[in-house]
Tab-separated table of C-alpha atoms and ligand atoms in Angstrom:
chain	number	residue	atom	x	y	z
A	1	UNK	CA	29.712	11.803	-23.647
A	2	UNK	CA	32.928	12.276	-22.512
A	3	UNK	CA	34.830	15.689	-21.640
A	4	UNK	CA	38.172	16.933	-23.747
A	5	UNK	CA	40.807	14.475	-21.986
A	6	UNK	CA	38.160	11.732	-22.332
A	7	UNK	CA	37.177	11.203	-19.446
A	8	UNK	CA	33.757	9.544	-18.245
A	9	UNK	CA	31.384	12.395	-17.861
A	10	UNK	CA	30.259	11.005	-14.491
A	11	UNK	CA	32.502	9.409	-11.698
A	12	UNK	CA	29.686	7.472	-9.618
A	13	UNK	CA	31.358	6.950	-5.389
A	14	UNK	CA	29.615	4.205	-4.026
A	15	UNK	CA	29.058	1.130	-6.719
A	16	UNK	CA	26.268	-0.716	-4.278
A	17	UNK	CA	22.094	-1.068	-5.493
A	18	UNK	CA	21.643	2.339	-6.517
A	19	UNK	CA	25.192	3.265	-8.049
A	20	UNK	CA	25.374	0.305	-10.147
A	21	UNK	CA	22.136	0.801	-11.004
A	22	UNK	CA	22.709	4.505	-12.920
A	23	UNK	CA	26.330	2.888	-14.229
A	24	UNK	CA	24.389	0.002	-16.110
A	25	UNK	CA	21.810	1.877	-17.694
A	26	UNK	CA	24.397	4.771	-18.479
A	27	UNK	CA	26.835	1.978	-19.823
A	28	UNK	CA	23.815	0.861	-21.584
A	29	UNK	CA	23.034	4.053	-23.034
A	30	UNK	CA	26.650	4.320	-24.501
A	31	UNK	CA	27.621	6.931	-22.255
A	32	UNK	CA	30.987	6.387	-20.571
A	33	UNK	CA	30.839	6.553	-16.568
A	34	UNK	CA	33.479	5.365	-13.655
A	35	UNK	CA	32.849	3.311	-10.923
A	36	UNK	CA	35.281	4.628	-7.897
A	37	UNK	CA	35.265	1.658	-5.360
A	38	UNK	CA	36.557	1.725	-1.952
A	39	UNK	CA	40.251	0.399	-2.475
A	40	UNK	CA	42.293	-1.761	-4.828
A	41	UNK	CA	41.087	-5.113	-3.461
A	42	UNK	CA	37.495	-3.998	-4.018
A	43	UNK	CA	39.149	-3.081	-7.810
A	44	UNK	CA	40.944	-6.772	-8.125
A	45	UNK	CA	37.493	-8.532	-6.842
A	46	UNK	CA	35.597	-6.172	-9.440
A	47	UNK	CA	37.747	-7.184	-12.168
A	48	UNK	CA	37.825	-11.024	-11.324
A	49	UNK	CA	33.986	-10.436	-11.507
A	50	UNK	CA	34.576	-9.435	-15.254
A	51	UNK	CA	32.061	-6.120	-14.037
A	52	UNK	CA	28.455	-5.768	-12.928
A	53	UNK	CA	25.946	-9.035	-12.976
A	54	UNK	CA	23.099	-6.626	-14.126
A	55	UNK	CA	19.222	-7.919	-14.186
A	56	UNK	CA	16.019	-6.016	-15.268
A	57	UNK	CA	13.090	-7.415	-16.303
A	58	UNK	CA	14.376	-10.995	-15.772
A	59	UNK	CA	17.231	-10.393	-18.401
A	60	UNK	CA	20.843	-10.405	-16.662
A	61	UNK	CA	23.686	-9.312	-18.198
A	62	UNK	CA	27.478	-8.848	-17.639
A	63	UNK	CA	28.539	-5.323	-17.778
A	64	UNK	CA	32.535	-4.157	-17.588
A	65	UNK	CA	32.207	-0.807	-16.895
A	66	UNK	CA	35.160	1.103	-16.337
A	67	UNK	CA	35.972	1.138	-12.710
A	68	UNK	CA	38.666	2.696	-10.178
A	69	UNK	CA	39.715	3.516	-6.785
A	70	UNK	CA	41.393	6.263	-4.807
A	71	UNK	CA	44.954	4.932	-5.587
A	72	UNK	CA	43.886	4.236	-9.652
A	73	UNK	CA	41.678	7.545	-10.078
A	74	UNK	CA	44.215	9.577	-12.615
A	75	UNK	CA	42.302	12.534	-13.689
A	76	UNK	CA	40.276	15.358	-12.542
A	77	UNK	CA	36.863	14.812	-11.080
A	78	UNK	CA	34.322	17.539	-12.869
A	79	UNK	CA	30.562	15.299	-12.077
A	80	UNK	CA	30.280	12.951	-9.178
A	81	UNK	CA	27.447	10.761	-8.225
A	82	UNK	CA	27.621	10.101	-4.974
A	83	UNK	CA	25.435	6.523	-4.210
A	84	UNK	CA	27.237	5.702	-1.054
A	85	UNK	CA	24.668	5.378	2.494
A	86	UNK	CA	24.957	8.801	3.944
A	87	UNK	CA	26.946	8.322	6.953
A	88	UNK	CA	29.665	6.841	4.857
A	89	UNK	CA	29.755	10.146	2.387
A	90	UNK	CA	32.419	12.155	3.852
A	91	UNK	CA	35.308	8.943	4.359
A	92	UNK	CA	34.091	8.434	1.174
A	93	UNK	CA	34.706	11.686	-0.674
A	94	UNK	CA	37.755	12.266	2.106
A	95	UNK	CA	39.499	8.839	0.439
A	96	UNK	CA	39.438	10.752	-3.536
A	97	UNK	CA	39.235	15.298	-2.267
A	98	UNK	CA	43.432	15.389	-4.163
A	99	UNK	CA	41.047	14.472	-7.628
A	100	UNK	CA	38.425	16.403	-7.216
A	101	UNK	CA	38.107	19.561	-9.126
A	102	UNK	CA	37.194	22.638	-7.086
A	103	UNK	CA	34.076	23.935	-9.250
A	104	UNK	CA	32.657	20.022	-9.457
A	105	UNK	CA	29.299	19.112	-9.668
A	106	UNK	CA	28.518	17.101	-6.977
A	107	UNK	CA	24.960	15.102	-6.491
A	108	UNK	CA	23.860	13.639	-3.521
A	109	UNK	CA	21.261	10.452	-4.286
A	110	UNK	CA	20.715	8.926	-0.770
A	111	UNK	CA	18.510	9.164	1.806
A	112	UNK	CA	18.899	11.423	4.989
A	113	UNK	CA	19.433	15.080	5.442
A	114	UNK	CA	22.519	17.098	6.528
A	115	UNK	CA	25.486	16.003	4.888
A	116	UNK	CA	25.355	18.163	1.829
A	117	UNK	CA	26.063	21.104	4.912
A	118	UNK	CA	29.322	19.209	5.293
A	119	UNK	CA	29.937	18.296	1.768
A	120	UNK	CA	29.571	21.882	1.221
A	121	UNK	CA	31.920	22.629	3.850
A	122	UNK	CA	34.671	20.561	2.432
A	123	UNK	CA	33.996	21.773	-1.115
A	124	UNK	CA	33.061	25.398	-0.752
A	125	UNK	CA	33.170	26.372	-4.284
A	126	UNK	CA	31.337	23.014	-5.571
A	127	UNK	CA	27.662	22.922	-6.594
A	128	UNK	CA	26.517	20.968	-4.211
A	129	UNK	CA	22.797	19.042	-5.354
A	130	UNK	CA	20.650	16.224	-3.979
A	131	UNK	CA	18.502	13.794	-5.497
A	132	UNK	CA	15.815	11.945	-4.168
A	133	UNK	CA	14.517	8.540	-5.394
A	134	UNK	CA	11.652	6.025	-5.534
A	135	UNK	CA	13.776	3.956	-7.949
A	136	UNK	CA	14.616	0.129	-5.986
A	137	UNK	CA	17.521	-1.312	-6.247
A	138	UNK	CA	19.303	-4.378	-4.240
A	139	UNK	CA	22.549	-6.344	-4.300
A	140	UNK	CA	22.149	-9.940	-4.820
A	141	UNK	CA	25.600	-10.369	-4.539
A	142	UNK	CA	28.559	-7.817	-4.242
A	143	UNK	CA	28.849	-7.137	-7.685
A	144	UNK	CA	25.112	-8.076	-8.695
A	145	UNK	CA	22.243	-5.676	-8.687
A	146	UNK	CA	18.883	-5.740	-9.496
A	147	UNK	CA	16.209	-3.350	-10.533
A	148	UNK	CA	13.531	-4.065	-8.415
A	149	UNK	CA	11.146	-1.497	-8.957
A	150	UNK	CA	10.941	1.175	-11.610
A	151	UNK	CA	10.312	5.276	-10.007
A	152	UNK	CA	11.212	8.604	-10.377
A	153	UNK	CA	14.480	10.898	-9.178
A	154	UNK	CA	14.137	14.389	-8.482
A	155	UNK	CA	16.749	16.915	-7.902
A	156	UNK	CA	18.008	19.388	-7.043
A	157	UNK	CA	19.334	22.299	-3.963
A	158	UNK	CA	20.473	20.193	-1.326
A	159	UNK	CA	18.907	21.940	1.296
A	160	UNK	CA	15.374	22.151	3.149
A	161	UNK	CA	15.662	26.355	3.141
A	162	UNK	CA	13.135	27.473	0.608
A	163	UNK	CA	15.783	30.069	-0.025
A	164	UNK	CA	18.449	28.948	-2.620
A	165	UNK	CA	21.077	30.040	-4.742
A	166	UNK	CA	20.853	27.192	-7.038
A	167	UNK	CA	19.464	28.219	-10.269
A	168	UNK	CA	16.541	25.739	-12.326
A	169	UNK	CA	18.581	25.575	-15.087
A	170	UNK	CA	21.330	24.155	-13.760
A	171	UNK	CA	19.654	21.592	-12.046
A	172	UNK	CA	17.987	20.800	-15.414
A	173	UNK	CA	21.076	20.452	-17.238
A	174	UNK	CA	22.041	18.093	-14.445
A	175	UNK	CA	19.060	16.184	-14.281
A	176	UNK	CA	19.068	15.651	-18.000
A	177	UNK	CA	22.903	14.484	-18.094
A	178	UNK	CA	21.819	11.832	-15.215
A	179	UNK	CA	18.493	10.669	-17.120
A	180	UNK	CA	19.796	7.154	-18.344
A	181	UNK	CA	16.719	5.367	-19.820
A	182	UNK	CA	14.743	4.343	-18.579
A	183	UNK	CA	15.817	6.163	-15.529
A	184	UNK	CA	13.536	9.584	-15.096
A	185	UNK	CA	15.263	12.529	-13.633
A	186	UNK	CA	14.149	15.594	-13.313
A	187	UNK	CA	14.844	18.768	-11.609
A	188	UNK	CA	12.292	20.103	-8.692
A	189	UNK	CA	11.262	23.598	-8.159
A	190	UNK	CA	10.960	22.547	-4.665
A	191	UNK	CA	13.393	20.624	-3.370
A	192	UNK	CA	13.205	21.564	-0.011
A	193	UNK	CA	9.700	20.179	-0.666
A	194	UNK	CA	10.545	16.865	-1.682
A	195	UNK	CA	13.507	16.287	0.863
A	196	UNK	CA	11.633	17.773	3.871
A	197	UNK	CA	8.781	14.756	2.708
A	198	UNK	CA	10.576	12.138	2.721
A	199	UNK	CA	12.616	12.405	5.542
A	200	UNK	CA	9.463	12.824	7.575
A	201	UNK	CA	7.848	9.119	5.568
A	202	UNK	CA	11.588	7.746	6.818
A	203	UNK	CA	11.342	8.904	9.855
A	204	UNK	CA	7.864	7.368	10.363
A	205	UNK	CA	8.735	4.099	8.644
A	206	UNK	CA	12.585	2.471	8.675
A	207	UNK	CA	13.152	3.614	12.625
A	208	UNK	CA	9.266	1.334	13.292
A	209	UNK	CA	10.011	-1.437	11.151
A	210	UNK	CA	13.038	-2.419	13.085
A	211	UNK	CA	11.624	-1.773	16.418
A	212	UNK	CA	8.833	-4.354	15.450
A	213	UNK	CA	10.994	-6.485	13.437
A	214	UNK	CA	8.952	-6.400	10.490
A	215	UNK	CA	7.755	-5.646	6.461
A	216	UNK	CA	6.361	-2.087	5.835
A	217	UNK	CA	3.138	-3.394	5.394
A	218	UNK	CA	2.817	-5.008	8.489
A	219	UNK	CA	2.928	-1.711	10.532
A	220	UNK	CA	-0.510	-1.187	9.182
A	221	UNK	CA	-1.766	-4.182	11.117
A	222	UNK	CA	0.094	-3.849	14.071
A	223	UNK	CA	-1.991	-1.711	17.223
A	224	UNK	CA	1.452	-0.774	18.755
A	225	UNK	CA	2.731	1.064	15.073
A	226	UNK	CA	0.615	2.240	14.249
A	227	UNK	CA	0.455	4.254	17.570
A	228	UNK	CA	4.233	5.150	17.210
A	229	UNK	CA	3.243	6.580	13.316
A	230	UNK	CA	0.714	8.928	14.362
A	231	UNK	CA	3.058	9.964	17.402
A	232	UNK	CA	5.746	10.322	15.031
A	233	UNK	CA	3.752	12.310	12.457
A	234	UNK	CA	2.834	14.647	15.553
A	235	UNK	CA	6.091	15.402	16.493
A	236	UNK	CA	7.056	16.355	13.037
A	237	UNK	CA	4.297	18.503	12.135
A	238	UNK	CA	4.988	20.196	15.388
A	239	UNK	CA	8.381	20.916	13.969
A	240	UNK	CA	7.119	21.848	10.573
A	241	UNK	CA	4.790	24.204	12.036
A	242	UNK	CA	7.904	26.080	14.202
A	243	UNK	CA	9.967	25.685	10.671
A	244	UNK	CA	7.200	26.872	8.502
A	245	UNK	CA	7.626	23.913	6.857
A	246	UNK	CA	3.871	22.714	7.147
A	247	UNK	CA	2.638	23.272	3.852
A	248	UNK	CA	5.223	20.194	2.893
A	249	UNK	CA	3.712	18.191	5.154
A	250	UNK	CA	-0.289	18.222	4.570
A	251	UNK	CA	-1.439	14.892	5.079
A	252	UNK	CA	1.438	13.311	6.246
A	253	UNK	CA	-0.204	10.460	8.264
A	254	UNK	CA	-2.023	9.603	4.794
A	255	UNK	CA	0.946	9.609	3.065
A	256	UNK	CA	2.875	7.396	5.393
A	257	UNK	CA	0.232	4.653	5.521
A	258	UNK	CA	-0.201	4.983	1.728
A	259	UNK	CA	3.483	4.783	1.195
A	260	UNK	CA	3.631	1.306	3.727
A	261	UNK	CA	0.560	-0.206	2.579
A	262	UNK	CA	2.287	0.503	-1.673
A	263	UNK	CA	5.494	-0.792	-0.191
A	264	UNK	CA	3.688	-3.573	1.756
A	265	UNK	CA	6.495	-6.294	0.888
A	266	UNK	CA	9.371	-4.150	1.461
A	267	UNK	CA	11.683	-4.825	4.029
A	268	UNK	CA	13.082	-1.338	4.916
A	269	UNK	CA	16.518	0.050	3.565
A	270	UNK	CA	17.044	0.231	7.649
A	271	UNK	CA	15.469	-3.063	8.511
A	272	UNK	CA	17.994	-4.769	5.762
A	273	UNK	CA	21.170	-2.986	7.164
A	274	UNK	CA	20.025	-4.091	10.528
A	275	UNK	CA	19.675	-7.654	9.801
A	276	UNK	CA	22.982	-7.832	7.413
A	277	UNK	CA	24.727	-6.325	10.557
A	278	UNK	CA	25.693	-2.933	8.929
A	279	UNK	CA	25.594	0.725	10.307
A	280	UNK	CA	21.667	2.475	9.648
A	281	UNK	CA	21.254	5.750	8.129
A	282	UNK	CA	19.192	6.675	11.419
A	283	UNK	CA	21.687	9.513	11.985
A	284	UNK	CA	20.427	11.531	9.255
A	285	UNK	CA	17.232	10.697	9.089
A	286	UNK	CA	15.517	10.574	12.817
A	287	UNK	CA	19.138	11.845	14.219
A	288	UNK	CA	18.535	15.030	11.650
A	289	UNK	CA	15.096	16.022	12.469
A	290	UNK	CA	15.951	15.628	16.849
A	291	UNK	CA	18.541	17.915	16.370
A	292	UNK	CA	16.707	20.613	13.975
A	293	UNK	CA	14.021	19.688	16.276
A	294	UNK	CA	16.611	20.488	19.794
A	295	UNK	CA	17.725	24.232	17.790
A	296	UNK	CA	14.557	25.181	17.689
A	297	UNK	CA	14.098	24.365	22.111
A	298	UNK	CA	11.642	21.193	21.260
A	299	UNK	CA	12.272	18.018	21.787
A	300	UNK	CA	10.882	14.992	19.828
A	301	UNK	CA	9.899	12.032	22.426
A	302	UNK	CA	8.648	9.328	20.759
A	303	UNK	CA	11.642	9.922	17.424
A	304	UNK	CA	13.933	10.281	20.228
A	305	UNK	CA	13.151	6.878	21.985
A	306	UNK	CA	13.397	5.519	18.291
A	307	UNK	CA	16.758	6.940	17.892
A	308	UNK	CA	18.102	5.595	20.958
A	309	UNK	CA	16.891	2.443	20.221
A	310	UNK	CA	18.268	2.195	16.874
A	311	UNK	CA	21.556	3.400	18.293
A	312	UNK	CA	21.477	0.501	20.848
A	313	UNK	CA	20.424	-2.525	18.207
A	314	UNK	CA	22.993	-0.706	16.474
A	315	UNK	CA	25.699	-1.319	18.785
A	316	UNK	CA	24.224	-4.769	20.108
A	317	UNK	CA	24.714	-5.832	16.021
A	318	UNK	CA	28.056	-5.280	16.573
A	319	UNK	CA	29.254	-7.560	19.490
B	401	LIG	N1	18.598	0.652	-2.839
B	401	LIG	C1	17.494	1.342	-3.055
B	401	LIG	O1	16.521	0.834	-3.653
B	401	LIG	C2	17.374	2.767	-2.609
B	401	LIG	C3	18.408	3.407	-1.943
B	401	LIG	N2	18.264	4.721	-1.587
B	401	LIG	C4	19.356	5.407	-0.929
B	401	LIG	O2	20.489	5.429	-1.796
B	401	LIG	C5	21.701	5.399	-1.040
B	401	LIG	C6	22.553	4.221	-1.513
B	401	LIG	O3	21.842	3.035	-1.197
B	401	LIG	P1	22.274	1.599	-1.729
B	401	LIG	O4	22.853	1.712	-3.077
B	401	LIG	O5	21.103	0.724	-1.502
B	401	LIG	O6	23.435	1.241	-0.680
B	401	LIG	P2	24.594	0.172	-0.823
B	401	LIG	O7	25.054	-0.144	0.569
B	401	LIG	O8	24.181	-0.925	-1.736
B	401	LIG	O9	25.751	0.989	-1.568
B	401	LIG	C7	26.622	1.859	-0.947
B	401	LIG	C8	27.953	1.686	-1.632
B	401	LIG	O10	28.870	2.668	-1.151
B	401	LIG	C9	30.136	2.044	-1.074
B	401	LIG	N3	31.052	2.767	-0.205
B	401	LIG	C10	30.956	2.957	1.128
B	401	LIG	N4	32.028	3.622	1.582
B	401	LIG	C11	32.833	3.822	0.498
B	401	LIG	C12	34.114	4.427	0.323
B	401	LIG	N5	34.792	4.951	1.343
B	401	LIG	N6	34.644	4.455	-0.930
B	401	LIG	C13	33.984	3.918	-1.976
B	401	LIG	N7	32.777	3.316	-1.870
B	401	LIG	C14	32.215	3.270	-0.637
B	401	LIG	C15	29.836	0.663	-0.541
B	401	LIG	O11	30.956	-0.149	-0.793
B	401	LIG	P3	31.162	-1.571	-0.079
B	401	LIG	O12	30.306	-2.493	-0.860
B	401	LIG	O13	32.625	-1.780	-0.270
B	401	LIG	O14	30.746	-1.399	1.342
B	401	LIG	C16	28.608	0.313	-1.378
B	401	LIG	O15	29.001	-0.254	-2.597
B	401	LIG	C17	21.258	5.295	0.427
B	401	LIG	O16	21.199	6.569	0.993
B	401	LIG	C18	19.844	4.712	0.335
B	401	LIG	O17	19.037	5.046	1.448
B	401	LIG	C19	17.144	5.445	-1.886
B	401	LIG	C20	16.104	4.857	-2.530
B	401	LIG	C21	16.124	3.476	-2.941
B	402	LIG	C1	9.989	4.440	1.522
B	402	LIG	C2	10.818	3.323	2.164
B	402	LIG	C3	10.385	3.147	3.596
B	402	LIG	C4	10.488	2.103	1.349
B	402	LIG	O1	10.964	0.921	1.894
B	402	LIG	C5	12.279	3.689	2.091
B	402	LIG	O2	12.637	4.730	1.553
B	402	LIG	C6	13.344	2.874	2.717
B	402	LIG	O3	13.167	1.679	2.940
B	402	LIG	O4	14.401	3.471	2.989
């Protein structure tokens, strides 16, 4: 589907694992999307590539689909997708605000918490959503992804207040327009549900797998993890409690373990940017829930050392 001036009905910002990912199976589906990469020598390497090296269930194919960048883009922006890591969103949406429309639908799907407060800021009349996935996705190459694992993407208000403005319906309508098969999305009642949970399994995960070097499964083996999950999982339902955000939480230690031990031979989305020398999302994941944690007068020790230390790999990475 394409709107009046035929344009794509989706402008996806970020074409890495997860972007390219809803751009071939919408491509596939016959409905028209846009790629928006960083700059126009990301453009001239994407078109040398002759498009996205796609592969699901072992079958690889070569898909142009239409791409741009901030100097190309040459129409109004109504839907974005925005697949970029979280602390690179606002540069990101900063490098293409002239297109934008002012009443856009804008969608979150990334990990963290927090900036959909600042994407809100810079678009106050937007509708500002976030989605939340257990599809998996990686980059073989720059432009080759692969679908590694098949899931489910909820969305929906981008925000962990139970109160929200956001109506059902409209999340619906965009959940449906985003549901490329075989990609599943569907809108939450409870978003603030859903986000709240899985920034706490992040927290209690990515932050320990790099600290001990290691897969997600091996945290269930190792004495000195597993002693950093349950402190972890303290902290947070400490917080919960003070946010009355509890109920979201019920048997979060559980969870966590159940979610490393499914995910045994994952190497962490925080692990991998560590080792391939990139910035972490850290700062909205443990960095978000220290600072709700300081604004509420408690402080986190044990997802505060893990911050730190993140920070400090972090910046060791970089020499
Ligand atoms: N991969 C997965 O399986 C899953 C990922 N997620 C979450 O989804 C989000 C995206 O992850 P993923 O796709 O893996 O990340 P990637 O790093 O693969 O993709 C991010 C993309 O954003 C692009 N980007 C960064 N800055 C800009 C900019 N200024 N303008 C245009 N493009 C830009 C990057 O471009 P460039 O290549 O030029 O740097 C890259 O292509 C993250 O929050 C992640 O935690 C959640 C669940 C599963
Ligand atoms: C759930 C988990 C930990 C799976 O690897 C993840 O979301 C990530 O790596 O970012």
């Amino acid at each position: 589907m394409t709107n009046k001036a035929n344009n794509p009905a989706w402008s996806i910002l970020g074409a890495g694992a997860i972007g390219s990912l809803w751009a071939c199976y919408a491509q596939n589906n016959g409905q028209a999307v846009e790629l928006i990469l960083r700059d126009q020598a990301s453009l001239a390497a994407y078109q040398a590539h002759g498009g996205i090296s796609f592969s699901s269930e072992q079958q690889t194919q070569l898909l142009n689909i239409s791409a741009c960048c901030p100097e190309t883009l040459a129409h109004p922006i109504q839907q974005l997708l925005i697949t970029t890591k979280a602390q690179q969103t606002i540069a990101a949406l900063q490098s293409i605000k002239a297109h934008i429309h002012p009443k856009a639908h804008l969608v979150l799907l990334q990990n963290g918490l927090g900036i959909t407060e600042q994407v809100q800021a810079h678009f106050p009349q937007a509708l500002v959503l976030q989605a939340s996935t257990t599809e998996g996705a990686y980059r073989s190459s720059r432009f080759a992804v692969v679908h590694a694992g098949r899931g489910q993407t909820l969305i929906g208000a981008a925000s962990i207040e139970p109160r929200t403005n956001t109506s059902l319906a409209q999340s619906t309508a965009i959940a449906e327009s985003l549901s490329f098969a075989p990609l599943q999305v569907a809108a939450s009642e409870n978003m603030a549900a859903v986000l709240w949970r899985k920034l706490a399994i992040n927290c209690a995960i990515n932050p320990l797998t790099v600290l001990h070097r290691c897969r997600n499964g091996e945290l269930l083996s190792n004495p000195a993890a597993l002693t950093h999950i349950s402190q972890v999982v303290d902290e947070i339902l400490q917080l919960s409690k003070q946010l009355h955000l509890d109920q979201y939480v019920e048997g979060l230690q559980q969870q966590v373990l159940d979610v490393a031990r499914n995910t045994a031979n994952n190497r962490s989305s925080m692990l991998q940017d560590i080792e391939s020398g990139r910035e972490t999302e850290i700062d909205a994941i443990t960095g978000y829930l220290c600072r709700l944690a300081a604004k509420q007068g408690l402080t986190l020790p044990t997802n505060q050392f893990l911050y730190d230390e993140i920070q400090r790999i972090t910046a060791l990475n970089r020499r």
